[in-house]
Amino acid sequence: MKISPNHPRFRSLETREQLVQGFQNGIVAVQGLIAHGRGEAFDYLFGEITPKSSRPATRAAAAFLLSARNPVISINGNTAALVPRDIVKLARLVPAGLEVNLFHRSPVRERRIGSLLKRNGAKQVLGVNARARIRIRRVASARRSVDAKGIGDADVVLIPLEDGDRAEALRKAGKAVIAIDLNPMSRTSRAASVTIVDNIIRAIPELLRITLRMKPLSRSRLDKISSSFDNEKNLARAMKDLIHYMQGWA
Ligand code: PTJ
């Protein structure tokens, strides 16, 4: 479907279209369309703009990524369909590994997502036909199985649009977890070390921009930014952003 850029809901409709095409091309799980609907509802309540609270979270996320020993970005179907180019650029900039890790696991979809990332400039994609896999304890889904060289060995993991179960398990495994989730109340948001409460279509380009700007900072400066970030307090700010926008309607 061709959407006119003059339509007042152009960006939202275009995003839906990207996901539908991603589903038709075997990238997005059918459940991914439902998950997007939940995210979209929150985005609507935030006024479809980046909440103020996401700025300190984005800075903290960049600091964690840039100072990590082995940072890895976990890729699911929705992420691959919505931000393939920028997520690869971010991985190359940090540099961080890219690992396909699906909730609704299928080897065919893993391979398709891997090829899509490669077409967008990724040199190596982990998690596709991986021989050396290990299991993360306390995860009750297919996401428990991770690449031993990727998420298995990572000290910092970026998990856009994740389920709470694995976010909690990754923290328990001693990893720093960066989540991107429009729902500030989700289990993922609360379990993460840093949660960027924003739509992934805005959050990843912004994270890319901030990471580029922070890349020259010293290790001690990065450590100061990451250690002074308080996720619980920042999620409370995100709730205030949401209430503030909704009060404008009352
Ligand atoms: O491709 P797969 O098989 O790995 O599956 C991916 C989905 C997204 C289907 C899977 O991870 C899933 O079921 O996720 P959940 O548990 O529904 O959680 C998705 C979270 O992401 C929810 O809290 C949504 O509010 C949030 N969300 C959805 N769309 C966006 C979003 N957050 C930011 N930006 C979005 N565009």
mmCIF file of C-alpha atoms and ligand atoms in Angstrom:
data_model
loop_
_atom_site.group_PDB
_atom_site.id
_atom_site.type_symbol
_atom_site.label_atom_id
_atom_site.label_comp_id
_atom_site.label_asym_id
_atom_site.label_seq_id
_atom_site.Cartn_x
_atom_site.Cartn_y
_atom_site.Cartn_z
ATOM 1 C CA MET A 1 0.000 0.000 0.000
ATOM 2 C CA LYS A 2 1.312 3.471 -0.934
ATOM 3 C CA ILE A 3 0.847 5.989 1.881
ATOM 4 C CA SER A 4 0.903 9.694 1.135
ATOM 5 C CA PRO A 5 3.531 11.595 3.180
ATOM 6 C CA ASN A 6 0.830 14.254 3.660
ATOM 7 C CA HIS A 7 -1.309 11.877 5.693
ATOM 8 C CA PRO A 8 -1.372 13.062 9.350
ATOM 9 C CA ARG A 9 -0.521 9.554 10.545
ATOM 10 C CA PHE A 10 2.089 8.897 7.839
ATOM 11 C CA ARG A 11 4.920 7.659 10.113
ATOM 12 C CA SER A 12 2.659 5.332 12.069
ATOM 13 C CA LEU A 13 1.057 3.904 8.912
ATOM 14 C CA GLU A 14 4.442 3.534 7.225
ATOM 15 C CA THR A 15 5.749 1.599 10.249
ATOM 16 C CA ARG A 16 2.747 -0.746 10.133
ATOM 17 C CA GLU A 17 3.391 -1.265 6.435
ATOM 18 C CA GLN A 18 7.069 -2.112 7.103
ATOM 19 C CA LEU A 19 5.985 -4.772 9.595
ATOM 20 C CA VAL A 20 3.353 -6.234 7.267
ATOM 21 C CA GLN A 21 5.961 -6.454 4.498
ATOM 22 C CA GLY A 22 8.401 -7.949 7.007
ATOM 23 C CA PHE A 23 5.790 -10.581 7.814
ATOM 24 C CA GLN A 24 5.171 -11.300 4.127
ATOM 25 C CA ASN A 25 8.937 -11.665 3.567
ATOM 26 C CA GLY A 26 9.300 -14.121 6.444
ATOM 27 C CA ILE A 27 11.179 -11.723 8.751
ATOM 28 C CA VAL A 28 8.453 -10.842 11.284
ATOM 29 C CA ALA A 29 6.492 -13.436 13.301
ATOM 30 C CA VAL A 30 2.716 -13.038 13.065
ATOM 31 C CA GLN A 31 2.803 -12.432 16.834
ATOM 32 C CA GLY A 32 5.163 -9.530 16.125
ATOM 33 C CA LEU A 33 2.238 -7.649 14.575
ATOM 34 C CA ILE A 34 0.288 -8.016 17.816
ATOM 35 C CA ALA A 35 3.318 -6.976 19.907
ATOM 36 C CA HIS A 36 3.645 -3.856 17.762
ATOM 37 C CA GLY A 37 0.021 -2.990 18.498
ATOM 38 C CA ARG A 38 0.799 -2.905 22.203
ATOM 39 C CA GLY A 39 3.818 -0.684 21.591
ATOM 40 C CA GLU A 40 1.801 1.577 19.298
ATOM 41 C CA ALA A 41 -0.832 2.107 21.997
ATOM 42 C CA PHE A 42 1.857 3.357 24.400
ATOM 43 C CA ASP A 43 3.406 5.512 21.682
ATOM 44 C CA TYR A 44 0.011 7.157 21.186
ATOM 45 C CA LEU A 45 -0.182 7.925 24.910
ATOM 46 C CA PHE A 46 3.275 9.543 24.739
ATOM 47 C CA GLY A 47 2.120 11.746 21.842
ATOM 48 C CA GLU A 48 4.293 9.796 19.356
ATOM 49 C CA ILE A 49 7.319 11.836 20.384
ATOM 50 C CA THR A 50 10.465 10.837 22.237
ATOM 51 C CA PRO A 51 9.795 11.312 25.973
ATOM 52 C CA LYS A 52 12.263 13.574 27.838
ATOM 53 C CA SER A 53 13.223 10.689 30.126
ATOM 54 C CA SER A 54 14.707 8.760 27.220
ATOM 55 C CA ARG A 55 17.613 11.189 26.852
ATOM 56 C CA PRO A 56 19.531 10.224 30.035
ATOM 57 C CA ALA A 57 18.717 6.567 29.301
ATOM 58 C CA THR A 58 20.164 6.868 25.798
ATOM 59 C CA ARG A 59 23.357 8.445 27.164
ATOM 60 C CA ALA A 60 23.697 5.680 29.755
ATOM 61 C CA ALA A 61 23.075 3.030 27.072
ATOM 62 C CA ALA A 62 25.812 4.513 24.869
ATOM 63 C CA ALA A 63 28.193 4.584 27.852
ATOM 64 C CA PHE A 64 27.517 0.909 28.654
ATOM 65 C CA LEU A 65 27.993 -0.129 25.030
ATOM 66 C CA LEU A 66 31.186 1.869 24.498
ATOM 67 C CA SER A 67 32.873 0.610 27.657
ATOM 68 C CA ALA A 68 31.863 -3.064 27.307
ATOM 69 C CA ARG A 69 34.305 -5.926 26.791
ATOM 70 C CA ASN A 70 31.922 -7.838 24.510
ATOM 71 C CA PRO A 71 28.700 -5.915 23.737
ATOM 72 C CA VAL A 72 26.049 -7.783 21.743
ATOM 73 C CA ILE A 73 22.831 -6.553 20.118
ATOM 74 C CA SER A 74 20.023 -9.117 20.139
ATOM 75 C CA ILE A 75 17.913 -9.023 16.989
ATOM 76 C CA ASN A 76 14.322 -10.215 16.660
ATOM 77 C CA GLY A 77 11.925 -10.049 13.711
ATOM 78 C CA ASN A 78 10.395 -6.638 14.522
ATOM 79 C CA THR A 79 13.797 -4.996 15.047
ATOM 80 C CA ALA A 80 15.122 -6.399 11.765
ATOM 81 C CA ALA A 81 12.073 -5.189 9.832
ATOM 82 C CA LEU A 82 11.957 -1.695 11.351
ATOM 83 C CA VAL A 83 15.575 -0.536 11.725
ATOM 84 C CA PRO A 84 17.874 -2.867 9.741
ATOM 85 C CA ARG A 85 20.254 -0.194 8.492
ATOM 86 C CA ASP A 86 20.682 1.812 11.689
ATOM 87 C CA ILE A 87 21.069 -1.236 13.925
ATOM 88 C CA VAL A 88 23.920 -2.474 11.707
ATOM 89 C CA LYS A 89 25.489 1.012 11.725
ATOM 90 C CA LEU A 90 25.279 1.045 15.530
ATOM 91 C CA ALA A 91 26.919 -2.392 15.773
ATOM 92 C CA ARG A 92 29.760 -1.278 13.498
ATOM 93 C CA LEU A 93 30.255 1.979 15.366
ATOM 94 C CA VAL A 94 30.496 0.551 18.907
ATOM 95 C CA PRO A 95 31.714 -2.097 17.717
ATOM 96 C CA ALA A 96 29.223 -4.733 18.952
ATOM 97 C CA GLY A 97 28.194 -8.197 17.827
ATOM 98 C CA LEU A 98 24.805 -8.835 16.206
ATOM 99 C CA GLU A 99 22.972 -11.994 17.234
ATOM 100 C CA VAL A 100 19.657 -13.189 15.840
ATOM 101 C CA ASN A 101 17.713 -14.483 18.829
ATOM 102 C CA LEU A 102 14.037 -15.223 18.324
ATOM 103 C CA PHE A 103 11.159 -15.803 20.707
ATOM 104 C CA HIS A 104 9.151 -17.692 18.056
ATOM 105 C CA ARG A 105 12.180 -19.560 16.842
ATOM 106 C CA SER A 106 12.474 -20.871 13.297
ATOM 107 C CA PRO A 107 15.748 -21.645 11.487
ATOM 108 C CA VAL A 108 14.291 -20.275 8.207
ATOM 109 C CA ARG A 109 13.404 -16.930 9.783
ATOM 110 C CA GLU A 110 16.830 -16.818 11.491
ATOM 111 C CA ARG A 111 18.532 -17.214 8.113
ATOM 112 C CA ARG A 112 16.295 -14.603 6.463
ATOM 113 C CA ILE A 113 17.018 -12.071 9.216
ATOM 114 C CA GLY A 114 20.742 -12.867 8.977
ATOM 115 C CA SER A 115 20.690 -12.199 5.201
ATOM 116 C CA LEU A 116 18.736 -8.971 5.686
ATOM 117 C CA LEU A 117 21.341 -7.714 8.179
ATOM 118 C CA LYS A 118 24.156 -8.672 5.787
ATOM 119 C CA ARG A 119 22.439 -6.824 2.927
ATOM 120 C CA ASN A 120 22.429 -3.812 5.244
ATOM 121 C CA GLY A 121 26.171 -3.996 5.831
ATOM 122 C CA ALA A 122 26.697 -6.505 8.676
ATOM 123 C CA LYS A 123 29.988 -8.419 8.323
ATOM 124 C CA GLN A 124 29.119 -11.188 10.756
ATOM 125 C CA VAL A 125 25.767 -12.272 12.186
ATOM 126 C CA LEU A 126 25.763 -14.613 15.161
ATOM 127 C CA GLY A 127 22.934 -16.947 16.128
ATOM 128 C CA VAL A 128 22.300 -18.237 12.587
ATOM 129 C CA ASN A 129 23.186 -21.938 12.174
ATOM 130 C CA ALA A 130 25.224 -21.515 15.356
ATOM 131 C CA ARG A 131 26.960 -24.742 16.362
ATOM 132 C CA ALA A 132 28.217 -23.590 19.741
ATOM 133 C CA ARG A 133 25.081 -22.699 21.674
ATOM 134 C CA ILE A 134 24.650 -22.434 25.396
ATOM 135 C CA ARG A 135 21.521 -22.189 27.530
ATOM 136 C CA ILE A 136 20.694 -19.270 29.765
ATOM 137 C CA ARG A 137 19.174 -20.574 32.963
ATOM 138 C CA ARG A 138 15.638 -19.648 34.025
ATOM 139 C CA VAL A 139 14.349 -18.773 30.525
ATOM 140 C CA ALA A 140 11.141 -20.591 29.596
ATOM 141 C CA SER A 141 11.257 -19.878 25.839
ATOM 142 C CA ALA A 142 13.407 -20.639 22.796
ATOM 143 C CA ARG A 143 15.351 -17.490 23.633
ATOM 144 C CA ARG A 144 17.185 -19.485 26.293
ATOM 145 C CA SER A 145 19.501 -20.869 23.617
ATOM 146 C CA VAL A 146 22.183 -18.311 22.718
ATOM 147 C CA ASP A 147 25.385 -18.226 20.694
ATOM 148 C CA ALA A 148 28.306 -19.053 22.982
ATOM 149 C CA LYS A 149 30.475 -16.382 21.346
ATOM 150 C CA GLY A 150 27.644 -13.830 21.304
ATOM 151 C CA ILE A 151 25.093 -13.277 24.072
ATOM 152 C CA GLY A 152 26.597 -16.258 25.939
ATOM 153 C CA ASP A 153 29.877 -14.403 26.432
ATOM 154 C CA ALA A 154 28.560 -10.810 26.405
ATOM 155 C CA ASP A 155 28.921 -8.465 29.363
ATOM 156 C CA VAL A 156 26.453 -5.916 27.884
ATOM 157 C CA VAL A 157 23.385 -6.926 25.843
ATOM 158 C CA LEU A 158 21.043 -4.577 23.993
ATOM 159 C CA ILE A 159 17.581 -6.155 23.783
ATOM 160 C CA PRO A 160 15.012 -4.186 21.791
ATOM 161 C CA LEU A 161 11.391 -5.400 22.236
ATOM 162 C CA GLU A 162 12.182 -8.245 24.566
ATOM 163 C CA ASP A 163 10.181 -10.519 26.847
ATOM 164 C CA GLY A 164 10.572 -9.977 30.588
ATOM 165 C CA ASP A 165 11.547 -13.557 31.262
ATOM 166 C CA ARG A 166 14.824 -13.316 29.381
ATOM 167 C CA ALA A 167 15.587 -9.773 30.488
ATOM 168 C CA GLU A 168 15.465 -10.970 34.098
ATOM 169 C CA ALA A 169 17.537 -14.067 33.330
ATOM 170 C CA LEU A 170 20.223 -12.048 31.523
ATOM 171 C CA ARG A 171 20.534 -9.776 34.568
ATOM 172 C CA LYS A 172 20.745 -12.811 36.852
ATOM 173 C CA ALA A 173 23.521 -14.144 34.607
ATOM 174 C CA GLY A 174 25.503 -11.008 35.552
ATOM 175 C CA LYS A 175 25.084 -9.067 32.300
ATOM 176 C CA ALA A 176 24.219 -5.389 31.955
ATOM 177 C CA VAL A 177 20.956 -5.199 30.008
ATOM 178 C CA ILE A 178 19.796 -2.285 27.841
ATOM 179 C CA ALA A 179 16.123 -2.491 26.854
ATOM 180 C CA ILE A 180 14.086 -0.498 24.348
ATOM 181 C CA ASP A 181 10.426 -0.731 25.288
ATOM 182 C CA LEU A 182 7.554 1.719 24.968
ATOM 183 C CA ASN A 183 5.881 0.243 28.035
ATOM 184 C CA PRO A 184 7.616 1.673 31.137
ATOM 185 C CA MET A 185 5.728 -0.811 33.331
ATOM 186 C CA SER A 186 6.750 -3.998 31.525
ATOM 187 C CA ARG A 187 8.813 -6.640 33.307
ATOM 188 C CA THR A 188 11.562 -6.058 30.716
ATOM 189 C CA SER A 189 11.642 -2.322 31.448
ATOM 190 C CA ARG A 190 11.875 -2.946 35.194
ATOM 191 C CA ALA A 191 14.449 -5.741 34.953
ATOM 192 C CA ALA A 192 16.878 -3.873 32.685
ATOM 193 C CA SER A 193 19.922 -1.887 33.816
ATOM 194 C CA VAL A 194 18.914 0.845 31.345
ATOM 195 C CA THR A 195 15.527 1.189 29.653
ATOM 196 C CA ILE A 196 14.998 3.548 26.749
ATOM 197 C CA VAL A 197 11.254 4.174 26.778
ATOM 198 C CA ASP A 198 10.690 5.166 23.168
ATOM 199 C CA ASN A 199 9.626 3.747 19.831
ATOM 200 C CA ILE A 200 12.455 1.724 18.308
ATOM 201 C CA ILE A 201 12.085 3.683 15.055
ATOM 202 C CA ARG A 202 13.225 6.825 16.928
ATOM 203 C CA ALA A 203 15.298 5.192 19.696
ATOM 204 C CA ILE A 204 17.861 3.466 17.477
ATOM 205 C CA PRO A 205 18.676 6.502 15.253
ATOM 206 C CA GLU A 206 19.034 8.583 18.452
ATOM 207 C CA LEU A 207 21.242 5.963 20.134
ATOM 208 C CA LEU A 208 23.380 5.922 16.996
ATOM 209 C CA ARG A 209 23.749 9.716 17.077
ATOM 210 C CA ILE A 210 24.601 9.859 20.803
ATOM 211 C CA THR A 211 27.037 6.930 20.559
ATOM 212 C CA LEU A 212 28.885 8.681 17.737
ATOM 213 C CA ARG A 213 29.128 11.813 19.854
ATOM 214 C CA MET A 214 30.271 9.941 22.997
ATOM 215 C CA LYS A 215 32.764 7.650 21.289
ATOM 216 C CA PRO A 216 35.776 9.939 21.997
ATOM 217 C CA LEU A 217 35.018 10.070 25.769
ATOM 218 C CA SER A 218 37.502 8.511 28.168
ATOM 219 C CA ARG A 219 36.785 5.238 29.931
ATOM 220 C CA SER A 220 36.464 6.979 33.314
ATOM 221 C CA ARG A 221 33.955 9.490 31.889
ATOM 222 C CA LEU A 222 31.891 6.649 30.373
ATOM 223 C CA ASP A 223 31.980 4.739 33.671
ATOM 224 C CA LYS A 224 30.763 7.822 35.503
ATOM 225 C CA ILE A 225 27.790 8.195 33.125
ATOM 226 C CA SER A 226 26.780 4.522 33.340
ATOM 227 C CA SER A 227 27.243 4.156 37.114
ATOM 228 C CA SER A 228 25.286 7.316 37.955
ATOM 229 C CA PHE A 229 22.223 6.176 35.971
ATOM 230 C CA ASP A 230 19.286 4.939 38.081
ATOM 231 C CA ASN A 231 16.813 2.957 35.963
ATOM 232 C CA GLU A 232 14.051 2.852 38.569
ATOM 233 C CA LYS A 233 14.097 6.632 38.974
ATOM 234 C CA ASN A 234 14.199 7.151 35.234
ATOM 235 C CA LEU A 235 11.196 4.856 34.691
ATOM 236 C CA ALA A 236 9.295 6.973 37.224
ATOM 237 C CA ARG A 237 10.210 9.989 35.051
ATOM 238 C CA ALA A 238 8.908 8.152 31.985
ATOM 239 C CA MET A 239 5.584 7.592 33.784
ATOM 240 C CA LYS A 240 5.475 11.321 34.542
ATOM 241 C CA ASP A 241 6.126 12.086 30.845
ATOM 242 C CA LEU A 242 3.177 9.864 29.958
ATOM 243 C CA ILE A 243 0.835 11.388 32.553
ATOM 244 C CA HIS A 244 1.930 14.897 31.568
ATOM 245 C CA TYR A 245 1.021 14.287 27.928
ATOM 246 C CA MET A 246 -2.314 12.672 28.823
ATOM 247 C CA GLN A 247 -3.235 15.569 31.136
ATOM 248 C CA GLY A 248 -3.085 17.806 28.075
ATOM 249 C CA TRP A 249 -6.204 15.982 26.865
ATOM 250 C CA ALA A 250 -8.178 16.243 30.102
HETATM 251 O O1 PTJ B 1 10.739 -12.121 16.280
HETATM 252 P P1 PTJ B 1 10.519 -12.873 17.554
HETATM 253 O O2 PTJ B 1 10.064 -14.273 17.334
HETATM 254 O O3 PTJ B 1 11.722 -12.835 18.461
HETATM 255 O O4 PTJ B 1 9.322 -12.134 18.359
HETATM 256 C C1 PTJ B 1 9.375 -10.766 18.642
HETATM 257 C C2 PTJ B 1 8.215 -10.327 19.568
HETATM 258 C C3 PTJ B 1 8.212 -8.802 19.630
HETATM 259 C C4 PTJ B 1 6.908 -10.832 18.983
HETATM 260 C C5 PTJ B 1 8.432 -10.955 20.946
HETATM 261 O O5 PTJ B 1 9.655 -10.493 21.471
HETATM 262 C C6 PTJ B 1 7.317 -10.636 21.908
HETATM 263 O O6 PTJ B 1 6.344 -11.340 22.010
HETATM 264 O O7 PTJ B 1 7.505 -9.547 22.628
HETATM 265 P P2 PTJ B 1 6.488 -9.060 23.786
HETATM 266 O O8 PTJ B 1 6.684 -9.922 25.003
HETATM 267 O O9 PTJ B 1 5.130 -8.880 23.237
HETATM 268 O O10 PTJ B 1 7.082 -7.657 24.159
HETATM 269 C C7 PTJ B 1 7.265 -6.660 23.234
HETATM 270 C C8 PTJ B 1 7.399 -5.340 24.010
HETATM 271 O O11 PTJ B 1 7.882 -4.401 23.069
HETATM 272 C C9 PTJ B 1 6.086 -4.804 24.581
HETATM 273 O O12 PTJ B 1 6.295 -4.343 25.910
HETATM 274 C C10 PTJ B 1 5.720 -3.638 23.666
HETATM 275 O O13 PTJ B 1 5.131 -2.573 24.375
HETATM 276 C C11 PTJ B 1 7.085 -3.215 23.135
HETATM 277 N N1 PTJ B 1 7.044 -2.658 21.777
HETATM 278 C C12 PTJ B 1 6.330 -3.094 20.716
HETATM 279 N N2 PTJ B 1 6.588 -2.360 19.617
HETATM 280 C C13 PTJ B 1 7.525 -1.444 19.981
HETATM 281 C C14 PTJ B 1 7.822 -1.644 21.365
HETATM 282 N N3 PTJ B 1 8.737 -0.903 22.013
HETATM 283 C C15 PTJ B 1 9.390 0.041 21.303
HETATM 284 N N4 PTJ B 1 9.158 0.279 19.981
HETATM 285 C C16 PTJ B 1 8.234 -0.432 19.291
HETATM 286 N N5 PTJ B 1 8.011 -0.192 18.001
#
